[in-house]
GROMACS .gro file of C-alpha atoms in nm:
model
  488
    1UNK     CA    1  -0.324   1.454   1.083
    2UNK     CA    2  -0.639   1.578   1.275
    3UNK     CA    3  -0.922   1.300   1.267
    4UNK     CA    4  -1.157   1.406   1.522
    5UNK     CA    5  -1.419   1.596   1.321
    6UNK     CA    6  -1.689   1.460   1.184
    7UNK     CA    7  -1.691   1.365   0.766
    8UNK     CA    8  -1.675   1.675   0.557
    9UNK     CA    9  -1.892   1.675   0.218
   10UNK     CA   10  -1.654   1.775  -0.104
   11UNK     CA   11  -1.769   2.085  -0.245
   12UNK     CA   12  -1.953   2.084  -0.588
   13UNK     CA   13  -1.687   2.079  -0.901
   14UNK     CA   14  -1.748   2.375  -1.109
   15UNK     CA   15  -1.893   2.229  -1.436
   16UNK     CA   16  -1.587   2.367  -1.652
   17UNK     CA   17  -1.364   2.127  -1.464
   18UNK     CA   18  -1.413   1.823  -1.630
   19UNK     CA   19  -1.054   1.689  -1.714
   20UNK     CA   20  -0.719   1.615  -1.461
   21UNK     CA   21  -0.440   1.855  -1.459
   22UNK     CA   22  -0.213   1.840  -1.726
   23UNK     CA   23   0.068   1.586  -1.629
   24UNK     CA   24  -0.142   1.380  -1.413
   25UNK     CA   25  -0.011   1.025  -1.419
   26UNK     CA   26  -0.260   0.731  -1.472
   27UNK     CA   27  -0.103   0.388  -1.337
   28UNK     CA   28  -0.208   0.029  -1.206
   29UNK     CA   29  -0.015  -0.100  -0.885
   30UNK     CA   30   0.111  -0.461  -0.806
   31UNK     CA   31   0.342  -0.606  -0.537
   32UNK     CA   32   0.622  -0.886  -0.594
   33UNK     CA   33   0.489  -1.128  -0.355
   34UNK     CA   34   0.137  -1.123  -0.479
   35UNK     CA   35   0.208  -1.134  -0.851
   36UNK     CA   36   0.548  -1.259  -0.974
   37UNK     CA   37   0.562  -1.645  -0.859
   38UNK     CA   38   0.910  -1.864  -0.954
   39UNK     CA   39   0.932  -1.862  -0.574
   40UNK     CA   40   1.241  -2.064  -0.574
   41UNK     CA   41   1.413  -1.947  -0.907
   42UNK     CA   42   1.675  -1.761  -0.999
   43UNK     CA   43   1.844  -1.786  -0.653
   44UNK     CA   44   1.561  -1.632  -0.469
   45UNK     CA   45   1.546  -1.738  -0.151
   46UNK     CA   46   1.193  -1.747   0.127
   47UNK     CA   47   1.078  -1.417   0.239
   48UNK     CA   48   0.892  -1.426   0.584
   49UNK     CA   49   0.560  -1.463   0.318
   50UNK     CA   50   0.704  -1.766   0.208
   51UNK     CA   51   0.702  -1.916   0.569
   52UNK     CA   52   0.391  -1.757   0.693
   53UNK     CA   53   0.207  -1.898   0.406
   54UNK     CA   54   0.311  -2.224   0.445
   55UNK     CA   55   0.224  -2.255   0.849
   56UNK     CA   56  -0.097  -2.431   0.823
   57UNK     CA   57  -0.414  -2.169   0.924
   58UNK     CA   58  -0.225  -1.853   0.836
   59UNK     CA   59  -0.364  -1.817   0.473
   60UNK     CA   60  -0.702  -1.909   0.366
   61UNK     CA   61  -0.712  -2.275   0.161
   62UNK     CA   62  -0.350  -2.323   0.236
   63UNK     CA   63  -0.268  -2.051  -0.051
   64UNK     CA   64   0.078  -1.959  -0.137
   65UNK     CA   65   0.272  -1.695  -0.370
   66UNK     CA   66   0.453  -1.985  -0.517
   67UNK     CA   67   0.300  -1.952  -0.877
   68UNK     CA   68   0.078  -1.648  -0.810
   69UNK     CA   69  -0.019  -1.486  -1.135
   70UNK     CA   70   0.358  -1.565  -1.244
   71UNK     CA   71   0.448  -1.248  -1.356
   72UNK     CA   72   0.808  -1.347  -1.370
   73UNK     CA   73   0.757  -1.559  -1.676
   74UNK     CA   74   0.488  -1.335  -1.833
   75UNK     CA   75   0.590  -0.991  -1.764
   76UNK     CA   76   0.656  -0.948  -2.138
   77UNK     CA   77   0.271  -0.991  -2.218
   78UNK     CA   78   0.152  -0.800  -1.893
   79UNK     CA   79   0.348  -0.515  -2.018
   80UNK     CA   80   0.156  -0.554  -2.317
   81UNK     CA   81  -0.115  -0.583  -2.167
   82UNK     CA   82  -0.071  -0.227  -1.970
   83UNK     CA   83   0.005  -0.083  -2.294
   84UNK     CA   84  -0.296  -0.159  -2.465
   85UNK     CA   85  -0.484  -0.037  -2.186
   86UNK     CA   86  -0.286   0.275  -2.173
   87UNK     CA   87  -0.134   0.259  -1.846
   88UNK     CA   88   0.112   0.556  -1.795
   89UNK     CA   89   0.337   0.449  -1.540
   90UNK     CA   90   0.319   0.079  -1.335
   91UNK     CA   91   0.399   0.100  -0.960
   92UNK     CA   92   0.601  -0.240  -0.906
   93UNK     CA   93   0.809  -0.387  -0.610
   94UNK     CA   94   1.108  -0.537  -0.613
   95UNK     CA   95   1.146  -0.926  -0.392
   96UNK     CA   96   1.430  -0.816  -0.158
   97UNK     CA   97   1.518  -1.184  -0.133
   98UNK     CA   98   1.506  -1.218  -0.515
   99UNK     CA   99   1.834  -0.979  -0.527
  100UNK     CA  100   1.986  -1.018  -0.194
  101UNK     CA  101   1.859  -1.371  -0.064
  102UNK     CA  102   2.005  -1.343   0.303
  103UNK     CA  103   1.966  -0.986   0.316
  104UNK     CA  104   2.330  -0.937   0.333
  105UNK     CA  105   2.635  -0.936   0.073
  106UNK     CA  106   2.639  -0.928  -0.252
  107UNK     CA  107   2.337  -0.940  -0.494
  108UNK     CA  108   2.235  -1.211  -0.714
  109UNK     CA  109   2.271  -1.102  -1.084
  110UNK     CA  110   1.995  -1.338  -1.189
  111UNK     CA  111   1.761  -1.141  -0.970
  112UNK     CA  112   1.856  -0.820  -1.067
  113UNK     CA  113   1.828  -0.914  -1.444
  114UNK     CA  114   1.441  -0.996  -1.426
  115UNK     CA  115   1.374  -0.634  -1.292
  116UNK     CA  116   1.652  -0.496  -1.519
  117UNK     CA  117   1.463  -0.664  -1.770
  118UNK     CA  118   1.132  -0.553  -1.645
  119UNK     CA  119   1.222  -0.209  -1.652
  120UNK     CA  120   1.348  -0.204  -2.005
  121UNK     CA  121   1.025  -0.377  -2.151
  122UNK     CA  122   0.868  -0.111  -1.977
  123UNK     CA  123   1.072   0.183  -2.086
  124UNK     CA  124   1.005   0.019  -2.452
  125UNK     CA  125   0.619   0.034  -2.428
  126UNK     CA  126   0.615   0.405  -2.293
  127UNK     CA  127   0.569   0.255  -1.987
  128UNK     CA  128   0.741   0.484  -1.659
  129UNK     CA  129   0.832   0.252  -1.406
  130UNK     CA  130   0.782   0.332  -1.035
  131UNK     CA  131   0.984   0.107  -0.802
  132UNK     CA  132   0.915   0.046  -0.455
  133UNK     CA  133   1.173  -0.135  -0.258
  134UNK     CA  134   0.977  -0.286  -0.004
  135UNK     CA  135   0.626  -0.469   0.016
  136UNK     CA  136   0.626  -0.630   0.320
  137UNK     CA  137   0.856  -0.971   0.195
  138UNK     CA  138   1.148  -0.964   0.450
  139UNK     CA  139   1.403  -1.225   0.407
  140UNK     CA  140   1.363  -1.461   0.653
  141UNK     CA  141   1.700  -1.496   0.733
  142UNK     CA  142   1.656  -1.101   0.858
  143UNK     CA  143   1.338  -1.251   1.065
  144UNK     CA  144   1.518  -1.508   1.178
  145UNK     CA  145   1.794  -1.230   1.372
  146UNK     CA  146   1.485  -1.061   1.463
  147UNK     CA  147   1.324  -0.881   1.192
  148UNK     CA  148   1.224  -0.546   1.203
  149UNK     CA  149   1.183  -0.493   1.588
  150UNK     CA  150   1.587  -0.507   1.580
  151UNK     CA  151   1.788  -0.201   1.443
  152UNK     CA  152   1.999  -0.380   1.220
  153UNK     CA  153   1.720  -0.453   0.986
  154UNK     CA  154   1.694  -0.061   0.878
  155UNK     CA  155   2.088  -0.094   0.820
  156UNK     CA  156   2.045  -0.374   0.608
  157UNK     CA  157   1.770  -0.211   0.418
  158UNK     CA  158   1.986   0.092   0.353
  159UNK     CA  159   2.242  -0.189   0.175
  160UNK     CA  160   1.979  -0.331  -0.019
  161UNK     CA  161   1.888   0.029  -0.157
  162UNK     CA  162   2.181   0.101  -0.251
  163UNK     CA  163   2.199  -0.224  -0.443
  164UNK     CA  164   1.906  -0.170  -0.614
  165UNK     CA  165   1.987   0.231  -0.675
  166UNK     CA  166   2.313   0.089  -0.858
  167UNK     CA  167   2.119  -0.182  -1.069
  168UNK     CA  168   1.864   0.060  -1.208
  169UNK     CA  169   1.891   0.419  -1.103
  170UNK     CA  170   1.996   0.466  -1.503
  171UNK     CA  171   1.640   0.377  -1.609
  172UNK     CA  172   1.423   0.434  -1.282
  173UNK     CA  173   1.316   0.787  -1.212
  174UNK     CA  174   1.056   0.742  -0.919
  175UNK     CA  175   1.140   0.561  -0.622
  176UNK     CA  176   0.889   0.455  -0.298
  177UNK     CA  177   1.100   0.334  -0.010
  178UNK     CA  178   0.855   0.115   0.188
  179UNK     CA  179   0.446   0.016   0.123
  180UNK     CA  180   0.222   0.095   0.386
  181UNK     CA  181   0.474   0.025   0.707
  182UNK     CA  182   0.172   0.034   0.919
  183UNK     CA  183   0.091  -0.323   0.784
  184UNK     CA  184   0.434  -0.426   0.822
  185UNK     CA  185   0.492  -0.323   1.181
  186UNK     CA  186   0.111  -0.365   1.323
  187UNK     CA  187  -0.030  -0.664   1.153
  188UNK     CA  188   0.348  -0.864   1.125
  189UNK     CA  189   0.415  -0.815   1.475
  190UNK     CA  190   0.114  -0.699   1.613
  191UNK     CA  191  -0.235  -0.888   1.564
  192UNK     CA  192  -0.006  -1.123   1.359
  193UNK     CA  193  -0.254  -1.188   1.102
  194UNK     CA  194   0.022  -1.079   0.813
  195UNK     CA  195   0.411  -1.196   0.816
  196UNK     CA  196   0.564  -1.298   1.036
  197UNK     CA  197   0.267  -1.361   1.225
  198UNK     CA  198   0.393  -1.238   1.562
  199UNK     CA  199   0.158  -1.119   1.846
  200UNK     CA  200   0.416  -0.854   2.020
  201UNK     CA  201   0.269  -0.485   2.105
  202UNK     CA  202   0.607  -0.373   2.200
  203UNK     CA  203   0.770  -0.544   1.901
  204UNK     CA  204   0.531  -0.380   1.655
  205UNK     CA  205   0.616  -0.051   1.803
  206UNK     CA  206   0.981  -0.107   1.779
  207UNK     CA  207   0.921  -0.206   1.410
  208UNK     CA  208   0.743   0.094   1.350
  209UNK     CA  209   1.024   0.320   1.447
  210UNK     CA  210   1.286   0.110   1.262
  211UNK     CA  211   1.070   0.079   0.983
  212UNK     CA  212   1.077   0.476   0.986
  213UNK     CA  213   1.466   0.460   0.984
  214UNK     CA  214   1.505   0.221   0.698
  215UNK     CA  215   1.313   0.488   0.521
  216UNK     CA  216   1.512   0.761   0.631
  217UNK     CA  217   1.838   0.595   0.544
  218UNK     CA  218   1.701   0.430   0.204
  219UNK     CA  219   1.599   0.820   0.111
  220UNK     CA  220   2.010   0.907   0.185
  221UNK     CA  221   2.119   0.657  -0.034
  222UNK     CA  222   1.927   0.716  -0.285
  223UNK     CA  223   2.001   1.101  -0.280
  224UNK     CA  224   2.377   1.014  -0.286
  225UNK     CA  225   2.339   0.769  -0.602
  226UNK     CA  226   2.046   0.893  -0.841
  227UNK     CA  227   2.027   1.181  -1.069
  228UNK     CA  228   1.927   1.474  -0.935
  229UNK     CA  229   1.619   1.469  -1.158
  230UNK     CA  230   1.494   1.120  -0.948
  231UNK     CA  231   1.189   1.137  -0.742
  232UNK     CA  232   1.201   0.978  -0.392
  233UNK     CA  233   0.872   0.908  -0.214
  234UNK     CA  234   0.690   0.650   0.056
  235UNK     CA  235   0.350   0.532   0.037
  236UNK     CA  236   0.129   0.509   0.338
  237UNK     CA  237  -0.214   0.369   0.410
  238UNK     CA  238  -0.307   0.662   0.634
  239UNK     CA  239  -0.670   0.616   0.819
  240UNK     CA  240  -0.911   0.830   0.766
  241UNK     CA  241  -1.052   0.849   1.080
  242UNK     CA  242  -1.394   0.923   1.204
  243UNK     CA  243  -1.557   0.909   1.565
  244UNK     CA  244  -1.878   0.727   1.584
  245UNK     CA  245  -2.037   1.012   1.770
  246UNK     CA  246  -1.943   1.396   1.869
  247UNK     CA  247  -1.888   1.256   2.231
  248UNK     CA  248  -1.581   1.364   2.371
  249UNK     CA  249  -1.488   0.987   2.480
  250UNK     CA  250  -1.557   0.885   2.047
  251UNK     CA  251  -1.307   1.197   1.995
  252UNK     CA  252  -1.030   1.050   2.225
  253UNK     CA  253  -1.090   0.735   2.053
  254UNK     CA  254  -1.032   0.849   1.676
  255UNK     CA  255  -0.723   1.060   1.827
  256UNK     CA  256  -0.555   0.747   1.943
  257UNK     CA  257  -0.640   0.530   1.648
  258UNK     CA  258  -0.506   0.863   1.442
  259UNK     CA  259  -0.192   0.876   1.629
  260UNK     CA  260  -0.098   0.473   1.618
  261UNK     CA  261  -0.263   0.483   1.230
  262UNK     CA  262  -0.109   0.756   1.080
  263UNK     CA  263   0.107   1.010   1.297
  264UNK     CA  264   0.325   0.705   1.435
  265UNK     CA  265   0.467   0.765   1.056
  266UNK     CA  266   0.429   1.158   0.951
  267UNK     CA  267   0.512   1.284   1.275
  268UNK     CA  268   0.892   1.140   1.272
  269UNK     CA  269   0.877   1.138   0.825
  270UNK     CA  270   0.726   1.486   0.785
  271UNK     CA  271   0.803   1.660   1.088
  272UNK     CA  272   1.084   1.542   1.233
  273UNK     CA  273   0.928   1.414   1.543
  274UNK     CA  274   0.716   1.143   1.701
  275UNK     CA  275   0.331   1.318   1.849
  276UNK     CA  276   0.318   1.329   2.224
  277UNK     CA  277   0.032   1.169   2.291
  278UNK     CA  278   0.127   0.870   2.134
  279UNK     CA  279   0.434   0.847   2.363
  280UNK     CA  280   0.221   0.917   2.624
  281UNK     CA  281  -0.040   0.623   2.497
  282UNK     CA  282   0.215   0.397   2.470
  283UNK     CA  283   0.466   0.445   2.740
  284UNK     CA  284   0.342   0.152   2.936
  285UNK     CA  285   0.518  -0.053   2.620
  286UNK     CA  286   0.764   0.109   2.504
  287UNK     CA  287   1.099   0.335   2.650
  288UNK     CA  288   1.067   0.590   2.351
  289UNK     CA  289   1.404   0.743   2.474
  290UNK     CA  290   1.617   0.448   2.465
  291UNK     CA  291   1.441   0.315   2.111
  292UNK     CA  292   1.503   0.651   1.949
  293UNK     CA  293   1.886   0.694   1.976
  294UNK     CA  294   2.045   1.046   1.845
  295UNK     CA  295   2.031   1.113   1.515
  296UNK     CA  296   1.734   0.881   1.427
  297UNK     CA  297   1.482   1.190   1.398
  298UNK     CA  298   1.680   1.342   1.176
  299UNK     CA  299   1.756   1.075   0.951
  300UNK     CA  300   1.382   0.963   0.938
  301UNK     CA  301   1.255   1.359   0.814
  302UNK     CA  302   1.473   1.347   0.486
  303UNK     CA  303   1.319   1.526   0.266
  304UNK     CA  304   1.070   1.339   0.013
  305UNK     CA  305   0.909   1.460  -0.334
  306UNK     CA  306   0.621   1.245  -0.334
  307UNK     CA  307   0.379   1.154  -0.035
  308UNK     CA  308   0.208   0.787  -0.161
  309UNK     CA  309  -0.130   0.766  -0.036
  310UNK     CA  310  -0.324   0.422  -0.050
  311UNK     CA  311  -0.732   0.441   0.035
  312UNK     CA  312  -0.976   0.175   0.027
  313UNK     CA  313  -1.217   0.252   0.326
  314UNK     CA  314  -1.278   0.469   0.588
  315UNK     CA  315  -1.211   0.397   0.984
  316UNK     CA  316  -1.508   0.481   1.192
  317UNK     CA  317  -1.436   0.468   1.590
  318UNK     CA  318  -1.546   0.458   1.944
  319UNK     CA  319  -1.481   0.385   2.277
  320UNK     CA  320  -1.709   0.111   2.391
  321UNK     CA  321  -1.958   0.174   2.646
  322UNK     CA  322  -1.924   0.055   3.002
  323UNK     CA  323  -1.993  -0.305   3.019
  324UNK     CA  324  -1.967  -0.337   2.650
  325UNK     CA  325  -1.741  -0.593   2.505
  326UNK     CA  326  -1.512  -0.463   2.244
  327UNK     CA  327  -1.546  -0.494   1.876
  328UNK     CA  328  -1.263  -0.485   1.631
  329UNK     CA  329  -1.449  -0.462   1.295
  330UNK     CA  330  -1.096  -0.242   1.180
  331UNK     CA  331  -1.074  -0.425   0.794
  332UNK     CA  332  -0.773  -0.596   0.920
  333UNK     CA  333  -0.829  -0.969   0.940
  334UNK     CA  334  -0.942  -1.135   1.201
  335UNK     CA  335  -0.720  -1.222   1.534
  336UNK     CA  336  -0.766  -1.229   1.888
  337UNK     CA  337  -0.443  -0.980   1.927
  338UNK     CA  338  -0.513  -0.611   1.812
  339UNK     CA  339  -0.276  -0.415   1.589
  340UNK     CA  340  -0.358  -0.115   1.807
  341UNK     CA  341  -0.105  -0.148   2.053
  342UNK     CA  342  -0.177   0.140   2.366
  343UNK     CA  343  -0.501   0.139   2.220
  344UNK     CA  344  -0.665  -0.178   2.238
  345UNK     CA  345  -0.981  -0.108   2.379
  346UNK     CA  346  -1.125   0.116   2.072
  347UNK     CA  347  -1.416  -0.034   1.890
  348UNK     CA  348  -1.420  -0.003   1.514
  349UNK     CA  349  -1.714   0.000   1.336
  350UNK     CA  350  -1.861  -0.037   0.943
  351UNK     CA  351  -2.058   0.279   0.857
  352UNK     CA  352  -2.438   0.192   0.859
  353UNK     CA  353  -2.643   0.246   0.483
  354UNK     CA  354  -2.278   0.189   0.296
  355UNK     CA  355  -2.289  -0.094   0.024
  356UNK     CA  356  -1.939  -0.302   0.083
  357UNK     CA  357  -1.691  -0.476  -0.055
  358UNK     CA  358  -1.577  -0.870  -0.100
  359UNK     CA  359  -1.345  -0.757   0.193
  360UNK     CA  360  -1.657  -0.604   0.374
  361UNK     CA  361  -1.516  -0.282   0.349
  362UNK     CA  362  -1.738   0.023   0.351
  363UNK     CA  363  -1.744   0.179  -0.010
  364UNK     CA  364  -1.697   0.564   0.082
  365UNK     CA  365  -1.558   0.783  -0.193
  366UNK     CA  366  -1.571   1.102   0.033
  367UNK     CA  367  -1.305   0.949   0.272
  368UNK     CA  368  -1.043   0.978   0.003
  369UNK     CA  369  -1.123   1.317  -0.049
  370UNK     CA  370  -1.167   1.444   0.329
  371UNK     CA  371  -0.826   1.235   0.322
  372UNK     CA  372  -0.637   1.420   0.038
  373UNK     CA  373  -0.767   1.741   0.170
  374UNK     CA  374  -0.699   1.649   0.559
  375UNK     CA  375  -0.301   1.591   0.444
  376UNK     CA  376  -0.296   1.871   0.224
  377UNK     CA  377  -0.399   2.089   0.499
  378UNK     CA  378  -0.185   1.917   0.772
  379UNK     CA  379   0.146   1.873   0.555
  380UNK     CA  380   0.135   2.165   0.283
  381UNK     CA  381   0.380   2.159   0.002
  382UNK     CA  382   0.427   1.799  -0.056
  383UNK     CA  383   0.292   1.654  -0.388
  384UNK     CA  384   0.031   1.370  -0.323
  385UNK     CA  385  -0.019   1.062  -0.541
  386UNK     CA  386  -0.314   0.815  -0.502
  387UNK     CA  387  -0.058   0.507  -0.508
  388UNK     CA  388  -0.357   0.233  -0.426
  389UNK     CA  389  -0.729   0.218  -0.485
  390UNK     CA  390  -0.969  -0.044  -0.578
  391UNK     CA  391  -1.184  -0.289  -0.470
  392UNK     CA  392  -1.245  -0.649  -0.435
  393UNK     CA  393  -1.575  -0.805  -0.578
  394UNK     CA  394  -1.701  -1.145  -0.640
  395UNK     CA  395  -1.584  -1.165  -1.021
  396UNK     CA  396  -1.655  -1.462  -1.228
  397UNK     CA  397  -1.608  -1.526  -1.645
  398UNK     CA  398  -1.931  -1.587  -1.829
  399UNK     CA  399  -2.049  -1.833  -2.054
  400UNK     CA  400  -1.917  -1.543  -2.327
  401UNK     CA  401  -1.568  -1.558  -2.197
  402UNK     CA  402  -1.603  -1.179  -2.060
  403UNK     CA  403  -1.600  -1.045  -1.690
  404UNK     CA  404  -1.847  -0.775  -1.605
  405UNK     CA  405  -1.753  -0.591  -1.311
  406UNK     CA  406  -2.004  -0.284  -1.272
  407UNK     CA  407  -1.975  -0.275  -0.881
  408UNK     CA  408  -1.600  -0.209  -0.966
  409UNK     CA  409  -1.680   0.028  -1.225
  410UNK     CA  410  -1.907   0.231  -0.978
  411UNK     CA  411  -1.631   0.228  -0.711
  412UNK     CA  412  -1.324   0.375  -0.940
  413UNK     CA  413  -1.592   0.622  -1.075
  414UNK     CA  414  -1.665   0.710  -0.724
  415UNK     CA  415  -1.283   0.746  -0.614
  416UNK     CA  416  -1.164   0.923  -0.899
  417UNK     CA  417  -1.464   1.194  -0.871
  418UNK     CA  418  -1.316   1.254  -0.526
  419UNK     CA  419  -1.000   1.288  -0.628
  420UNK     CA  420  -1.083   1.521  -0.906
  421UNK     CA  421  -1.290   1.729  -0.632
  422UNK     CA  422  -0.999   1.737  -0.379
  423UNK     CA  423  -0.761   1.885  -0.699
  424UNK     CA  424  -1.059   2.126  -0.741
  425UNK     CA  425  -1.056   2.230  -0.383
  426UNK     CA  426  -0.631   2.289  -0.375
  427UNK     CA  427  -0.488   1.957  -0.311
  428UNK     CA  428  -0.202   1.881  -0.520
  429UNK     CA  429  -0.250   1.509  -0.629
  430UNK     CA  430  -0.003   1.445  -0.897
  431UNK     CA  431  -0.177   1.098  -0.997
  432UNK     CA  432  -0.352   0.767  -0.987
  433UNK     CA  433  -0.266   0.448  -0.917
  434UNK     CA  434  -0.517   0.134  -0.935
  435UNK     CA  435  -0.504  -0.139  -0.708
  436UNK     CA  436  -0.454  -0.394  -0.866
  437UNK     CA  437  -0.322  -0.421  -1.280
  438UNK     CA  438  -0.388  -0.822  -1.192
  439UNK     CA  439  -0.585  -1.046  -0.977
  440UNK     CA  440  -0.328  -1.174  -0.733
  441UNK     CA  441  -0.255  -1.393  -0.407
  442UNK     CA  442  -0.441  -1.160  -0.159
  443UNK     CA  443  -0.201  -1.218   0.137
  444UNK     CA  444  -0.386  -1.411   0.436
  445UNK     CA  445  -0.711  -1.410   0.223
  446UNK     CA  446  -0.500  -1.671  -0.073
  447UNK     CA  447  -0.654  -1.653  -0.387
  448UNK     CA  448  -1.016  -1.587  -0.274
  449UNK     CA  449  -1.026  -1.217  -0.325
  450UNK     CA  450  -1.008  -1.054  -0.678
  451UNK     CA  451  -0.901  -0.699  -0.701
  452UNK     CA  452  -0.736  -0.692  -1.053
  453UNK     CA  453  -0.878  -0.463  -1.328
  454UNK     CA  454  -0.755  -0.801  -1.521
  455UNK     CA  455  -0.901  -1.163  -1.440
  456UNK     CA  456  -0.629  -1.405  -1.375
  457UNK     CA  457  -0.727  -1.746  -1.402
  458UNK     CA  458  -0.524  -1.919  -1.194
  459UNK     CA  459  -0.530  -2.258  -1.346
  460UNK     CA  460  -0.420  -2.163  -1.691
  461UNK     CA  461  -0.292  -1.833  -1.592
  462UNK     CA  462  -0.512  -1.693  -1.916
  463UNK     CA  463  -0.555  -1.299  -1.868
  464UNK     CA  464  -0.906  -1.164  -1.946
  465UNK     CA  465  -0.948  -0.759  -1.898
  466UNK     CA  466  -1.247  -0.679  -1.703
  467UNK     CA  467  -1.495  -0.456  -1.793
  468UNK     CA  468  -1.333  -0.204  -1.561
  469UNK     CA  469  -1.015  -0.221  -1.717
  470UNK     CA  470  -1.164  -0.123  -2.055
  471UNK     CA  471  -1.339   0.173  -1.851
  472UNK     CA  472  -1.023   0.285  -1.697
  473UNK     CA  473  -0.831   0.257  -2.066
  474UNK     CA  474  -1.103   0.523  -2.145
  475UNK     CA  475  -1.035   0.722  -1.848
  476UNK     CA  476  -0.725   0.761  -1.925
  477UNK     CA  477  -0.784   0.813  -2.271
  478UNK     CA  478  -1.013   1.087  -2.222
  479UNK     CA  479  -0.795   1.228  -1.941
  480UNK     CA  480  -1.144   1.276  -1.762
  481UNK     CA  481  -1.400   1.107  -1.590
  482UNK     CA  482  -1.690   0.967  -1.833
  483UNK     CA  483  -2.039   1.095  -1.769
  484UNK     CA  484  -2.173   1.003  -1.474
  485UNK     CA  485  -2.451   0.754  -1.633
  486UNK     CA  486  -2.186   0.598  -1.855
  487UNK     CA  487  -2.075   0.319  -1.609
  488UNK     CA  488  -2.085   0.044  -1.874
   0.00000   0.00000   0.00000
């Protein structure tokens, strides 16, 4: 995708366009390690996030996902809450080590049974289950064998996909192969701020290729086992990259980050080739001619039915002035190592004059509008789904037992307005999944950041729908945004 032009303001929506398209899907999302808990129950073995979170200094306050939001035990109550809020779909991920503990061999039926029961509960409530096969929790035994930098991991993922398709294919009609493979590759193996915590630029690039290959192998398996009506997808956290200034140097910085942040995945997945500029930028780290084997690109480019897009904040970059120190305010955690192999010198900036979330991410709904329009232009014909969008704020329970979060409501209103504007301007956006249904384990931030529409008191596991949850329920009921002034 092209990312070297300045931000473009959306066109005004005609007054007549007030509702979302017929069939537009309203949902919310979670991830297994962030909400399930029950880390050692039902045959589950450690994933890389269990190991990482137990490593001193890796996760804030030494938090782990051992209990998280206890969704494993409370899923019935959580589904009832989803129904109460009017959700039409629930996007969840499957813990690979819960169903195939070593990443090899037969499945553990107790692990499969949890997901069977969850799906049955969703269907009984009239909520469409949307299954994500991988949301960053690689079985530790596969990491011990080399992890994603090793080609064999992609083949193991295909085997695991076959297990899940066989177990749930008769009840789950929408499947996502990978969630944010950029984070898995470049935060896990580049900057080391995510599990498994390795800081090896060449390994990060190798991991990216093998994640691409795993996606292609999984699509082949799903197409071979699922009914023809099933939908397949992948979810990417595409960076809405902007140059800090119109200078050629900053434009090149944006090109570089677009290549290693976006086109490293969209190139092979959607066009059957890695971009030449990416190969040039990283040639000193990886011999791509040996890494990419015969048949790989054809496998990776198997068509998907939907492209999932996760968006939180734009990415503003520049080339540092001579003699200036590099700054990496990229929103992806503090590390002495860069998650941008081949472009480590690029500087990242917060947008001036923009409010920020508790993650110190700039709030900019126009970034979502521009991203959707860019993808619609660069990859025409592929339906889009906003599979994650939301914000963390410093939520608390009032003496009256309520959680008022007007900042989140304003954030959601602005971003849903951006989606509506993109649809009005021709983007084929089919749905929106709020991140997240529940407050949860926020990776290296532990429990210090709250993204949920539902507040979780971790000491008691009590759920309290925030004001934003009630607001979102009203949006779903209306199938439209309330008036701009009605944000309470």
